[in-house]
Tab-separated table of C-alpha atoms and ligand atoms in Angstrom:
chain	number	residue	atom	x	y	z
A	1	UNK	CA	131.567	116.283	99.224
A	2	UNK	CA	129.091	114.086	97.392
A	3	UNK	CA	125.524	115.402	97.506
A	4	UNK	CA	123.950	112.207	98.883
A	5	UNK	CA	120.639	113.929	99.500
A	6	UNK	CA	119.763	114.349	95.845
A	7	UNK	CA	121.504	111.265	94.548
A	8	UNK	CA	119.728	108.648	92.435
A	9	UNK	CA	121.095	105.436	90.929
A	10	UNK	CA	121.169	107.101	87.547
A	11	UNK	CA	123.008	110.208	88.796
A	12	UNK	CA	125.503	108.100	90.745
A	13	UNK	CA	126.148	105.984	87.662
A	14	UNK	CA	126.728	109.049	85.492
A	15	UNK	CA	128.957	110.671	88.099
A	16	UNK	CA	131.184	107.615	88.499
A	17	UNK	CA	131.341	107.260	84.734
A	18	UNK	CA	132.300	110.933	84.315
A	19	UNK	CA	134.916	110.692	87.039
A	20	UNK	CA	133.181	113.149	89.432
A	21	UNK	CA	133.745	110.572	92.162
A	22	UNK	CA	134.709	106.890	92.330
A	23	UNK	CA	132.626	103.975	93.570
A	24	UNK	CA	134.980	103.724	96.552
A	25	UNK	CA	134.439	107.394	97.441
A	26	UNK	CA	130.701	106.867	97.187
A	27	UNK	CA	130.784	103.867	99.530
A	28	UNK	CA	133.026	105.786	101.941
A	29	UNK	CA	130.531	108.653	101.981
A	30	UNK	CA	127.732	106.301	103.068
A	31	UNK	CA	129.963	104.566	105.623
A	32	UNK	CA	130.671	107.990	107.094
A	33	UNK	CA	126.941	108.747	107.524
A	34	UNK	CA	126.535	105.362	109.202
A	35	UNK	CA	129.400	106.181	111.575
A	36	UNK	CA	127.843	109.493	112.497
A	37	UNK	CA	124.254	108.401	112.989
A	38	UNK	CA	123.956	104.685	113.599
A	39	UNK	CA	124.529	104.629	117.329
A	40	UNK	CA	121.714	107.134	117.871
A	41	UNK	CA	119.176	105.588	115.482
A	42	UNK	CA	120.052	101.833	115.631
A	43	UNK	CA	119.525	101.274	111.906
A	44	UNK	CA	122.281	98.808	110.992
A	45	UNK	CA	122.778	95.704	113.122
A	46	UNK	CA	126.082	95.164	111.349
A	47	UNK	CA	128.111	97.069	108.774
A	48	UNK	CA	130.141	95.000	106.301
A	49	UNK	CA	132.756	97.716	105.881
A	50	UNK	CA	135.665	95.673	104.500
A	51	UNK	CA	133.568	93.646	102.101
A	52	UNK	CA	131.745	96.772	100.953
A	53	UNK	CA	134.992	98.585	100.204
A	54	UNK	CA	136.277	95.551	98.322
A	55	UNK	CA	133.094	95.447	96.237
A	56	UNK	CA	133.452	99.181	95.577
A	57	UNK	CA	136.986	98.649	94.291
A	58	UNK	CA	135.724	95.894	91.997
A	59	UNK	CA	133.047	98.295	90.807
A	60	UNK	CA	135.689	100.910	89.990
A	61	UNK	CA	137.431	98.284	87.904
A	62	UNK	CA	134.217	97.522	86.025
A	63	UNK	CA	133.823	101.199	85.194
A	64	UNK	CA	137.364	101.179	83.842
A	65	UNK	CA	136.743	97.979	81.860
A	66	UNK	CA	133.481	99.294	80.450
A	67	UNK	CA	131.444	96.452	81.986
A	68	UNK	CA	129.578	98.587	84.521
A	69	UNK	CA	125.764	98.408	84.528
A	70	UNK	CA	123.367	100.776	86.317
A	71	UNK	CA	123.665	99.042	89.691
A	72	UNK	CA	127.459	98.728	89.609
A	73	UNK	CA	128.959	100.464	92.632
A	74	UNK	CA	125.543	101.347	94.100
A	75	UNK	CA	125.529	100.998	97.910
A	76	UNK	CA	122.618	98.861	99.120
A	77	UNK	CA	121.386	98.036	102.632
A	78	UNK	CA	119.941	94.564	103.234
A	79	UNK	CA	117.184	93.677	105.639
A	80	UNK	CA	118.463	91.182	108.194
A	81	UNK	CA	116.278	88.342	106.801
A	82	UNK	CA	117.979	88.200	103.370
A	83	UNK	CA	120.809	85.667	103.133
A	84	UNK	CA	124.275	86.875	102.117
A	85	UNK	CA	126.799	84.048	102.139
A	86	UNK	CA	129.309	84.067	105.023
A	87	UNK	CA	127.484	86.923	106.789
A	88	UNK	CA	125.132	86.788	109.747
A	89	UNK	CA	121.393	86.909	108.976
A	90	UNK	CA	119.474	86.959	112.250
A	91	UNK	CA	115.964	88.035	111.160
A	92	UNK	CA	116.019	90.320	114.197
A	93	UNK	CA	115.870	87.256	116.455
A	94	UNK	CA	117.924	85.847	119.322
A	95	UNK	CA	117.384	82.374	117.911
A	96	UNK	CA	119.469	83.282	114.824
A	97	UNK	CA	121.779	85.791	116.500
A	98	UNK	CA	124.894	83.885	115.430
A	99	UNK	CA	123.558	82.221	112.307
A	100	UNK	CA	125.867	82.660	109.326
A	101	UNK	CA	124.293	82.274	105.907
A	102	UNK	CA	125.717	79.323	104.002
A	103	UNK	CA	124.570	80.536	100.591
A	104	UNK	CA	123.475	83.703	98.787
A	105	UNK	CA	119.803	84.463	98.327
A	106	UNK	CA	118.850	84.867	94.670
A	107	UNK	CA	118.503	88.646	95.127
A	108	UNK	CA	122.017	88.892	96.587
A	109	UNK	CA	123.351	86.784	93.728
A	110	UNK	CA	121.765	89.211	91.296
A	111	UNK	CA	123.117	92.234	93.167
A	112	UNK	CA	126.599	90.703	93.084
A	113	UNK	CA	126.323	89.992	89.367
A	114	UNK	CA	125.368	93.625	88.809
A	115	UNK	CA	128.348	94.747	90.901
A	116	UNK	CA	126.378	96.434	93.682
A	117	UNK	CA	127.956	97.197	97.067
A	118	UNK	CA	126.332	95.609	100.127
A	119	UNK	CA	126.792	97.964	103.076
A	120	UNK	CA	125.312	95.972	105.919
A	121	UNK	CA	122.249	94.339	107.447
A	122	UNK	CA	119.457	96.398	108.930
A	123	UNK	CA	117.214	96.093	111.951
A	124	UNK	CA	113.728	94.616	111.698
A	125	UNK	CA	110.884	93.229	113.753
A	126	UNK	CA	111.690	89.653	114.710
A	127	UNK	CA	110.996	87.383	111.707
A	128	UNK	CA	109.275	90.390	110.069
A	129	UNK	CA	106.336	90.338	112.481
A	130	UNK	CA	105.413	93.868	113.419
A	131	UNK	CA	104.951	97.455	112.295
A	132	UNK	CA	107.462	99.336	114.427
A	133	UNK	CA	110.769	97.398	114.826
A	134	UNK	CA	109.880	97.255	118.525
A	135	UNK	CA	109.724	93.464	118.151
A	136	UNK	CA	113.419	93.271	117.218
A	137	UNK	CA	115.549	91.365	119.721
A	138	UNK	CA	118.196	94.045	119.188
A	139	UNK	CA	116.372	97.213	120.199
A	140	UNK	CA	114.063	99.615	118.386
A	141	UNK	CA	115.161	101.719	115.399
A	142	UNK	CA	114.304	105.390	115.790
A	143	UNK	CA	112.424	107.442	113.245
A	144	UNK	CA	114.864	110.029	111.834
A	145	UNK	CA	112.058	112.615	111.626
A	146	UNK	CA	111.392	112.355	115.370
A	147	UNK	CA	113.544	110.037	117.464
A	148	UNK	CA	110.741	109.551	120.018
A	149	UNK	CA	108.822	107.720	117.298
A	150	UNK	CA	109.008	104.375	115.501
A	151	UNK	CA	110.215	104.194	111.887
A	152	UNK	CA	107.479	101.681	111.042
A	153	UNK	CA	108.167	98.050	110.355
A	154	UNK	CA	108.992	95.430	109.888
A	155	UNK	CA	111.650	96.807	107.474
A	156	UNK	CA	112.240	99.822	109.743
A	157	UNK	CA	116.033	99.643	109.549
A	158	UNK	CA	116.197	99.525	105.749
A	159	UNK	CA	113.725	102.387	105.534
A	160	UNK	CA	115.472	104.652	108.031
A	161	UNK	CA	118.772	103.842	106.266
A	162	UNK	CA	117.435	105.280	103.024
A	163	UNK	CA	115.706	108.206	104.763
A	164	UNK	CA	118.967	109.492	106.308
A	165	UNK	CA	121.067	108.673	103.233
A	166	UNK	CA	123.080	105.983	104.947
A	167	UNK	CA	122.399	103.785	101.890
A	168	UNK	CA	121.403	104.858	98.409
A	169	UNK	CA	118.756	102.121	98.242
A	170	UNK	CA	117.693	99.197	100.411
A	171	UNK	CA	115.887	95.899	100.260
A	172	UNK	CA	113.088	95.041	102.630
A	173	UNK	CA	110.485	92.314	102.651
A	174	UNK	CA	106.726	92.786	102.586
A	175	UNK	CA	104.260	90.220	103.930
A	176	UNK	CA	101.477	92.603	104.957
A	177	UNK	CA	102.994	96.045	104.386
A	178	UNK	CA	106.567	95.929	105.658
A	179	UNK	CA	108.114	97.889	102.785
A	180	UNK	CA	105.249	100.379	102.363
A	181	UNK	CA	104.200	101.267	105.915
A	182	UNK	CA	107.712	102.214	107.117
A	183	UNK	CA	108.248	104.101	103.848
A	184	UNK	CA	105.191	106.227	104.644
A	185	UNK	CA	106.442	106.810	108.224
A	186	UNK	CA	109.918	107.848	107.029
A	187	UNK	CA	109.027	109.835	103.888
A	188	UNK	CA	110.509	107.484	101.271
A	189	UNK	CA	109.262	105.121	98.542
A	190	UNK	CA	108.335	101.551	99.509
A	191	UNK	CA	107.488	99.046	96.817
A	192	UNK	CA	105.824	95.636	97.047
A	193	UNK	CA	105.993	93.853	93.684
A	194	UNK	CA	103.557	91.219	92.395
A	195	UNK	CA	103.723	87.999	94.423
A	196	UNK	CA	106.281	85.732	92.769
A	197	UNK	CA	107.965	88.387	90.645
A	198	UNK	CA	111.115	88.263	92.811
A	199	UNK	CA	112.522	84.967	94.037
A	200	UNK	CA	112.031	84.200	97.745
A	201	UNK	CA	115.012	81.830	97.688
A	202	UNK	CA	117.193	82.876	100.612
A	203	UNK	CA	114.591	85.113	102.220
A	204	UNK	CA	113.948	83.822	105.749
A	205	UNK	CA	110.317	82.815	105.449
A	206	UNK	CA	107.444	84.395	107.357
A	207	UNK	CA	104.208	83.691	105.431
A	208	UNK	CA	105.144	81.932	102.220
A	209	UNK	CA	101.964	82.749	100.295
A	210	UNK	CA	102.354	86.451	101.152
A	211	UNK	CA	106.103	87.206	101.357
A	212	UNK	CA	107.934	89.224	98.738
A	213	UNK	CA	111.223	91.126	98.755
A	214	UNK	CA	110.846	94.790	97.819
A	215	UNK	CA	112.883	97.955	97.125
A	216	UNK	CA	112.952	100.893	99.547
A	217	UNK	CA	114.298	104.019	97.873
A	218	UNK	CA	114.231	107.804	97.740
A	219	UNK	CA	112.668	107.857	94.278
A	220	UNK	CA	110.324	105.762	92.157
A	221	UNK	CA	112.980	105.591	89.421
A	222	UNK	CA	115.396	103.945	91.847
A	223	UNK	CA	112.733	101.426	92.905
A	224	UNK	CA	112.268	100.573	89.236
A	225	UNK	CA	116.000	100.053	88.587
A	226	UNK	CA	116.387	97.913	91.686
A	227	UNK	CA	113.288	95.866	90.816
A	228	UNK	CA	114.558	95.249	87.294
A	229	UNK	CA	117.870	94.070	88.733
A	230	UNK	CA	116.433	91.482	91.121
A	231	UNK	CA	113.173	90.307	89.481
A	232	UNK	CA	112.605	87.157	87.476
A	233	UNK	CA	111.718	83.502	87.517
A	234	UNK	CA	114.033	81.291	89.541
A	235	UNK	CA	114.351	77.518	89.571
A	236	UNK	CA	114.956	77.748	93.335
A	237	UNK	CA	111.471	79.218	94.009
A	238	UNK	CA	108.598	77.348	92.388
A	239	UNK	CA	106.205	80.261	93.017
A	240	UNK	CA	108.395	82.700	91.066
A	241	UNK	CA	107.145	84.039	87.749
A	242	UNK	CA	108.716	85.725	84.769
A	243	UNK	CA	107.812	89.299	83.992
A	244	UNK	CA	105.035	89.856	81.542
A	245	UNK	CA	105.738	92.931	79.484
A	246	UNK	CA	102.773	93.031	77.141
A	247	UNK	CA	100.317	95.883	76.549
A	248	UNK	CA	101.755	98.925	78.289
A	249	UNK	CA	99.180	101.659	78.672
A	250	UNK	CA	99.550	105.425	78.372
A	251	UNK	CA	99.135	107.501	81.498
A	252	UNK	CA	96.701	110.045	80.083
A	253	UNK	CA	94.166	107.240	79.827
A	254	UNK	CA	94.841	105.828	83.282
A	255	UNK	CA	91.762	105.716	85.498
A	256	UNK	CA	92.272	105.857	89.267
A	257	UNK	CA	89.790	104.054	91.527
A	258	UNK	CA	89.069	105.260	95.059
A	259	UNK	CA	87.362	102.837	97.482
A	260	UNK	CA	85.610	105.643	99.456
A	261	UNK	CA	83.575	103.412	101.768
A	262	UNK	CA	86.638	101.450	102.796
A	263	UNK	CA	88.506	104.668	103.662
A	264	UNK	CA	85.998	105.725	106.297
A	265	UNK	CA	87.143	103.174	108.888
A	266	UNK	CA	89.231	104.645	111.677
A	267	UNK	CA	91.429	106.975	109.653
A	268	UNK	CA	93.097	110.052	111.152
A	269	UNK	CA	91.427	113.266	109.843
A	270	UNK	CA	94.771	114.651	108.726
A	271	UNK	CA	95.473	111.525	106.708
A	272	UNK	CA	92.145	111.904	104.950
A	273	UNK	CA	92.720	115.552	104.107
A	274	UNK	CA	96.243	114.796	102.851
A	275	UNK	CA	94.753	111.948	100.816
A	276	UNK	CA	92.075	114.205	99.333
A	277	UNK	CA	94.722	116.764	98.373
A	278	UNK	CA	96.657	113.999	96.596
A	279	UNK	CA	93.497	112.987	94.741
A	280	UNK	CA	92.919	116.618	93.630
A	281	UNK	CA	96.529	116.843	92.487
A	282	UNK	CA	96.158	113.695	90.384
A	283	UNK	CA	92.885	115.000	88.975
A	284	UNK	CA	94.555	118.267	87.974
A	285	UNK	CA	97.288	116.217	86.300
A	286	UNK	CA	94.610	114.818	83.979
A	287	UNK	CA	93.816	111.468	85.571
A	288	UNK	CA	90.208	110.352	85.705
A	289	UNK	CA	89.037	109.553	89.231
A	290	UNK	CA	86.316	106.986	89.803
A	291	UNK	CA	84.667	105.732	92.995
A	292	UNK	CA	84.840	101.969	93.350
A	293	UNK	CA	83.598	99.370	95.797
A	294	UNK	CA	85.708	96.676	97.418
A	295	UNK	CA	83.086	95.174	99.732
A	296	UNK	CA	85.177	92.384	101.261
A	297	UNK	CA	88.462	94.225	101.695
A	298	UNK	CA	87.435	95.339	105.186
A	299	UNK	CA	87.983	91.726	106.301
A	300	UNK	CA	91.660	91.867	105.412
A	301	UNK	CA	93.047	92.193	108.945
A	302	UNK	CA	91.185	89.160	110.398
A	303	UNK	CA	91.949	87.119	107.277
A	304	UNK	CA	95.625	88.108	107.352
A	305	UNK	CA	95.944	87.340	111.082
A	306	UNK	CA	94.684	83.801	110.476
A	307	UNK	CA	96.559	82.936	107.282
A	308	UNK	CA	99.905	84.512	108.160
A	309	UNK	CA	100.233	82.984	111.661
A	310	UNK	CA	99.222	79.612	110.185
A	311	UNK	CA	102.121	79.880	107.738
A	312	UNK	CA	104.405	81.238	110.472
A	313	UNK	CA	103.687	78.257	112.727
A	314	UNK	CA	104.714	75.941	109.926
A	315	UNK	CA	107.732	77.939	108.657
A	316	UNK	CA	109.194	78.508	112.113
A	317	UNK	CA	108.939	74.843	113.094
A	318	UNK	CA	112.410	74.378	111.584
A	319	UNK	CA	113.990	76.423	114.379
A	320	UNK	CA	114.325	73.554	116.799
A	321	UNK	CA	117.684	74.341	118.374
A	322	UNK	CA	119.254	71.382	116.605
A	323	UNK	CA	119.810	72.319	113.015
A	324	UNK	CA	119.790	76.120	113.143
A	325	UNK	CA	120.798	78.811	115.555
A	326	UNK	CA	120.507	78.928	119.302
A	327	UNK	CA	120.774	75.621	121.134
A	328	UNK	CA	119.969	75.252	124.802
A	329	UNK	CA	120.681	71.886	126.274
A	330	UNK	CA	117.667	70.089	127.681
A	331	UNK	CA	119.702	67.736	129.835
A	332	UNK	CA	119.679	64.798	127.452
A	333	UNK	CA	115.960	65.067	126.717
A	334	UNK	CA	115.139	66.034	123.097
A	335	UNK	CA	111.760	67.605	123.905
A	336	UNK	CA	113.420	69.720	126.592
A	337	UNK	CA	116.013	70.814	123.991
A	338	UNK	CA	113.196	72.034	121.749
A	339	UNK	CA	111.256	73.712	124.521
A	340	UNK	CA	114.246	75.483	126.028
A	341	UNK	CA	115.780	76.594	122.714
A	342	UNK	CA	112.497	77.873	121.267
A	343	UNK	CA	111.306	79.191	124.615
A	344	UNK	CA	114.298	81.452	125.074
A	345	UNK	CA	115.164	82.055	121.408
A	346	UNK	CA	111.824	83.504	120.262
A	347	UNK	CA	110.397	86.803	121.489
A	348	UNK	CA	106.816	87.288	122.741
A	349	UNK	CA	105.214	88.393	119.441
A	350	UNK	CA	106.700	85.462	117.536
A	351	UNK	CA	105.449	83.079	120.217
A	352	UNK	CA	101.984	84.643	120.054
A	353	UNK	CA	101.870	84.085	116.286
A	354	UNK	CA	103.116	80.485	116.525
A	355	UNK	CA	100.464	79.685	119.130
A	356	UNK	CA	97.737	81.448	117.125
A	357	UNK	CA	98.796	79.746	113.907
A	358	UNK	CA	98.998	76.319	115.473
A	359	UNK	CA	95.523	76.839	116.905
A	360	UNK	CA	93.863	77.877	113.626
A	361	UNK	CA	95.369	74.838	111.906
A	362	UNK	CA	94.489	72.355	114.638
A	363	UNK	CA	91.956	69.647	113.925
A	364	UNK	CA	88.502	70.849	114.889
A	365	UNK	CA	89.349	74.530	114.249
A	366	UNK	CA	90.880	74.234	110.810
A	367	UNK	CA	87.530	74.577	108.994
A	368	UNK	CA	86.236	77.324	111.241
A	369	UNK	CA	89.308	79.542	110.937
A	370	UNK	CA	91.878	78.634	108.308
A	371	UNK	CA	89.513	77.382	105.615
A	372	UNK	CA	87.099	80.240	106.179
A	373	UNK	CA	89.932	82.769	105.947
A	374	UNK	CA	91.086	81.163	102.703
A	375	UNK	CA	87.542	81.466	101.320
A	376	UNK	CA	87.401	85.159	102.249
A	377	UNK	CA	90.840	85.603	100.678
A	378	UNK	CA	89.214	84.513	97.406
A	379	UNK	CA	86.429	87.078	97.867
A	380	UNK	CA	88.972	89.862	98.459
A	381	UNK	CA	90.933	88.814	95.366
A	382	UNK	CA	87.687	88.786	93.391
A	383	UNK	CA	86.831	92.339	94.589
A	384	UNK	CA	90.084	93.564	93.032
A	385	UNK	CA	89.564	91.573	89.854
A	386	UNK	CA	86.195	93.255	89.371
A	387	UNK	CA	87.502	96.709	90.270
A	388	UNK	CA	90.302	96.384	87.735
A	389	UNK	CA	87.696	95.907	85.000
A	390	UNK	CA	86.809	99.574	85.547
A	391	UNK	CA	90.036	101.235	86.686
A	392	UNK	CA	93.793	100.917	86.127
A	393	UNK	CA	95.124	101.687	89.573
A	394	UNK	CA	93.550	101.926	93.012
A	395	UNK	CA	94.548	104.669	95.425
A	396	UNK	CA	94.393	104.623	99.248
A	397	UNK	CA	96.408	106.174	102.063
A	398	UNK	CA	99.294	103.883	103.081
A	399	UNK	CA	98.644	104.163	106.826
A	400	UNK	CA	95.847	105.302	109.139
A	401	UNK	CA	98.082	107.884	110.839
A	402	UNK	CA	101.629	109.257	110.975
A	403	UNK	CA	104.470	107.484	112.862
A	404	UNK	CA	103.412	106.678	116.423
A	405	UNK	CA	105.507	106.968	119.552
A	406	UNK	CA	107.886	104.273	120.737
A	407	UNK	CA	105.992	102.300	123.376
A	408	UNK	CA	102.587	103.736	122.454
A	409	UNK	CA	101.097	100.482	121.153
A	410	UNK	CA	103.364	97.789	122.617
A	411	UNK	CA	100.755	96.543	125.026
A	412	UNK	CA	97.996	96.303	122.457
A	413	UNK	CA	98.733	93.820	119.663
A	414	UNK	CA	95.362	94.422	118.027
A	415	UNK	CA	96.216	98.112	117.568
A	416	UNK	CA	99.459	97.032	115.929
A	417	UNK	CA	97.568	94.600	113.663
A	418	UNK	CA	95.131	97.309	112.582
A	419	UNK	CA	98.083	99.236	111.136
A	420	UNK	CA	97.955	96.800	108.199
A	421	UNK	CA	94.464	97.740	107.042
A	422	UNK	CA	95.555	99.538	103.839
A	423	UNK	CA	98.688	97.542	103.034
A	424	UNK	CA	97.549	93.966	103.797
A	425	UNK	CA	95.032	93.642	100.926
A	426	UNK	CA	97.753	93.739	98.221
A	427	UNK	CA	99.502	90.783	99.906
A	428	UNK	CA	96.254	88.865	100.326
A	429	UNK	CA	95.534	89.320	96.595
A	430	UNK	CA	99.200	89.112	95.452
A	431	UNK	CA	99.013	92.525	93.731
A	432	UNK	CA	101.829	95.045	93.186
A	433	UNK	CA	101.607	98.216	95.302
A	434	UNK	CA	103.769	101.247	95.934
A	435	UNK	CA	103.804	103.844	98.694
A	436	UNK	CA	105.037	107.305	97.726
A	437	UNK	CA	105.509	110.356	99.983
A	438	UNK	CA	102.495	112.672	99.930
A	439	UNK	CA	103.383	115.403	102.421
A	440	UNK	CA	103.770	116.043	106.131
A	441	UNK	CA	101.738	116.715	109.251
A	442	UNK	CA	102.925	118.844	112.166
A	443	UNK	CA	102.898	116.983	115.437
A	444	UNK	CA	104.432	118.164	118.706
A	445	UNK	CA	107.037	120.248	116.911
A	446	UNK	CA	108.013	117.571	114.377
A	447	UNK	CA	107.140	117.314	110.733
A	448	UNK	CA	105.994	113.739	110.216
A	449	UNK	CA	105.830	112.280	106.690
A	450	UNK	CA	102.738	110.671	105.161
A	451	UNK	CA	102.312	108.375	102.176
A	452	UNK	CA	99.736	107.315	99.625
A	453	UNK	CA	99.546	103.902	98.027
A	454	UNK	CA	98.825	102.900	94.437
A	455	UNK	CA	97.807	99.289	93.712
A	456	UNK	CA	97.781	97.785	90.200
A	457	UNK	CA	96.799	94.552	88.456
A	458	UNK	CA	99.110	91.543	88.652
A	459	UNK	CA	102.399	92.240	86.908
A	460	UNK	CA	101.537	95.827	86.034
A	461	UNK	CA	104.295	97.395	88.092
A	462	UNK	CA	104.977	99.515	84.991
A	463	UNK	CA	101.781	101.454	85.745
A	464	UNK	CA	102.858	102.034	89.338
A	465	UNK	CA	106.250	103.331	88.220
A	466	UNK	CA	104.675	105.602	85.669
A	467	UNK	CA	102.072	107.191	87.928
A	468	UNK	CA	104.459	107.272	90.904
A	469	UNK	CA	107.069	109.188	88.923
A	470	UNK	CA	104.500	111.639	87.622
A	471	UNK	CA	103.108	112.183	91.114
A	472	UNK	CA	106.578	112.904	92.522
A	473	UNK	CA	107.540	114.969	89.493
A	474	UNK	CA	110.524	112.758	88.683
B	501	LIG	N1	102.456	94.138	110.099
B	501	LIG	C1	102.331	92.855	109.490
B	501	LIG	C2	102.664	91.756	110.476
B	501	LIG	O1	103.123	92.061	111.552
B	501	LIG	C3	103.135	92.757	108.238
B	501	LIG	C4	104.573	92.549	108.443
B	501	LIG	C5	105.306	92.328	107.158
B	501	LIG	O2	104.896	92.783	106.093
B	501	LIG	N2	106.380	91.592	107.242
B	501	LIG	O3	102.477	90.614	110.189
């Protein structure tokens, strides 16, 4: 029996190399967990069993040939919005239910080059809009810590997959918190890299100025290995950037900023006390703690819910029932084709965002909403720029509370939107951020995980890895 619970990429690599188990046995072990638990938790929408086993055999060969790298033979789960050639990618939506990717996303290309094993595609909120996976057209994913609760979202499937060891690592996407918030709800690590540091080519777009693919893992070290495998500039994404590796700083000198004022808005008492314990722990580890001010960051949610729907309304215009996905015949009338295909293909939250986004971009309202939000986005970015003159990383809780119950917030979109208060700012400002597990709270007989979030300057993911590893004692 392979001890999946304590496995890391590094340990798996060493074990395959030493002959403790083969890459095929490792993949089979994960497939077995999926078989046992997937029907209860609804994590994977599809398992690519045959392809995965074939990739695992190829990985074995690479170990024999001496061409194996760290990711060779490592089983990965993919969020359902990341294209993998000849496999369905539905983005959790009816409109793409039968859409088969015609090319590999850049991240999948890089995973293939490294010899990783792709286990399957995981459930998500439709087009990555949501915080609970309740907006998936294919049913909610259940939180493994308490199946009455949501796993978070929108990358809820990828996160639950890692939490129950039905994948060693997973990829999610993060537009306003979708790797970090579910990670906090499921007790794993969720990482959102600097905007542009990973190619978006082949990621089904939500908000193009905010989207980034990110690792979801059981350890910070695994997030680092996965990030290093998939990062880099790409000719297919003009917003992608190459990694800047200059001036690494030593941890003993790292100063941690806490935006105290910002934390006082609507946060669960237990989250605050867990957060304060984490701060004391970091202080006792020798980090200097400094109070900082981020005066405009409190406007993140309204700014995000103007800019992201605006981009959604534009990005989702391509789903017209003609070129992609679901087509419903409008009786020979093109407009009817559009209306019927989009009307029945998109779920209610996606429709709400398209309507909202179209409205804020419409002539007469563009200045009042979209342009104003873009101006405030600058102010938020400037708040961080100033704060990073004084501190190296900024610490906040990841969420305002532990995982909520399935159905608890479905009738109140604003409550759902407020979930993004701590995670959204890093997307608005394009900064790297990581959520790491920080403990548990007892609720109705379950132990529910919590997370804290570190944010760093652009392209200083190295600082996040360093402090994250120290915090988790890796
Ligand atoms: N909760 C946010 C939204 O619904 C963020 C989702 C995401 O990061 N993809 O838009």
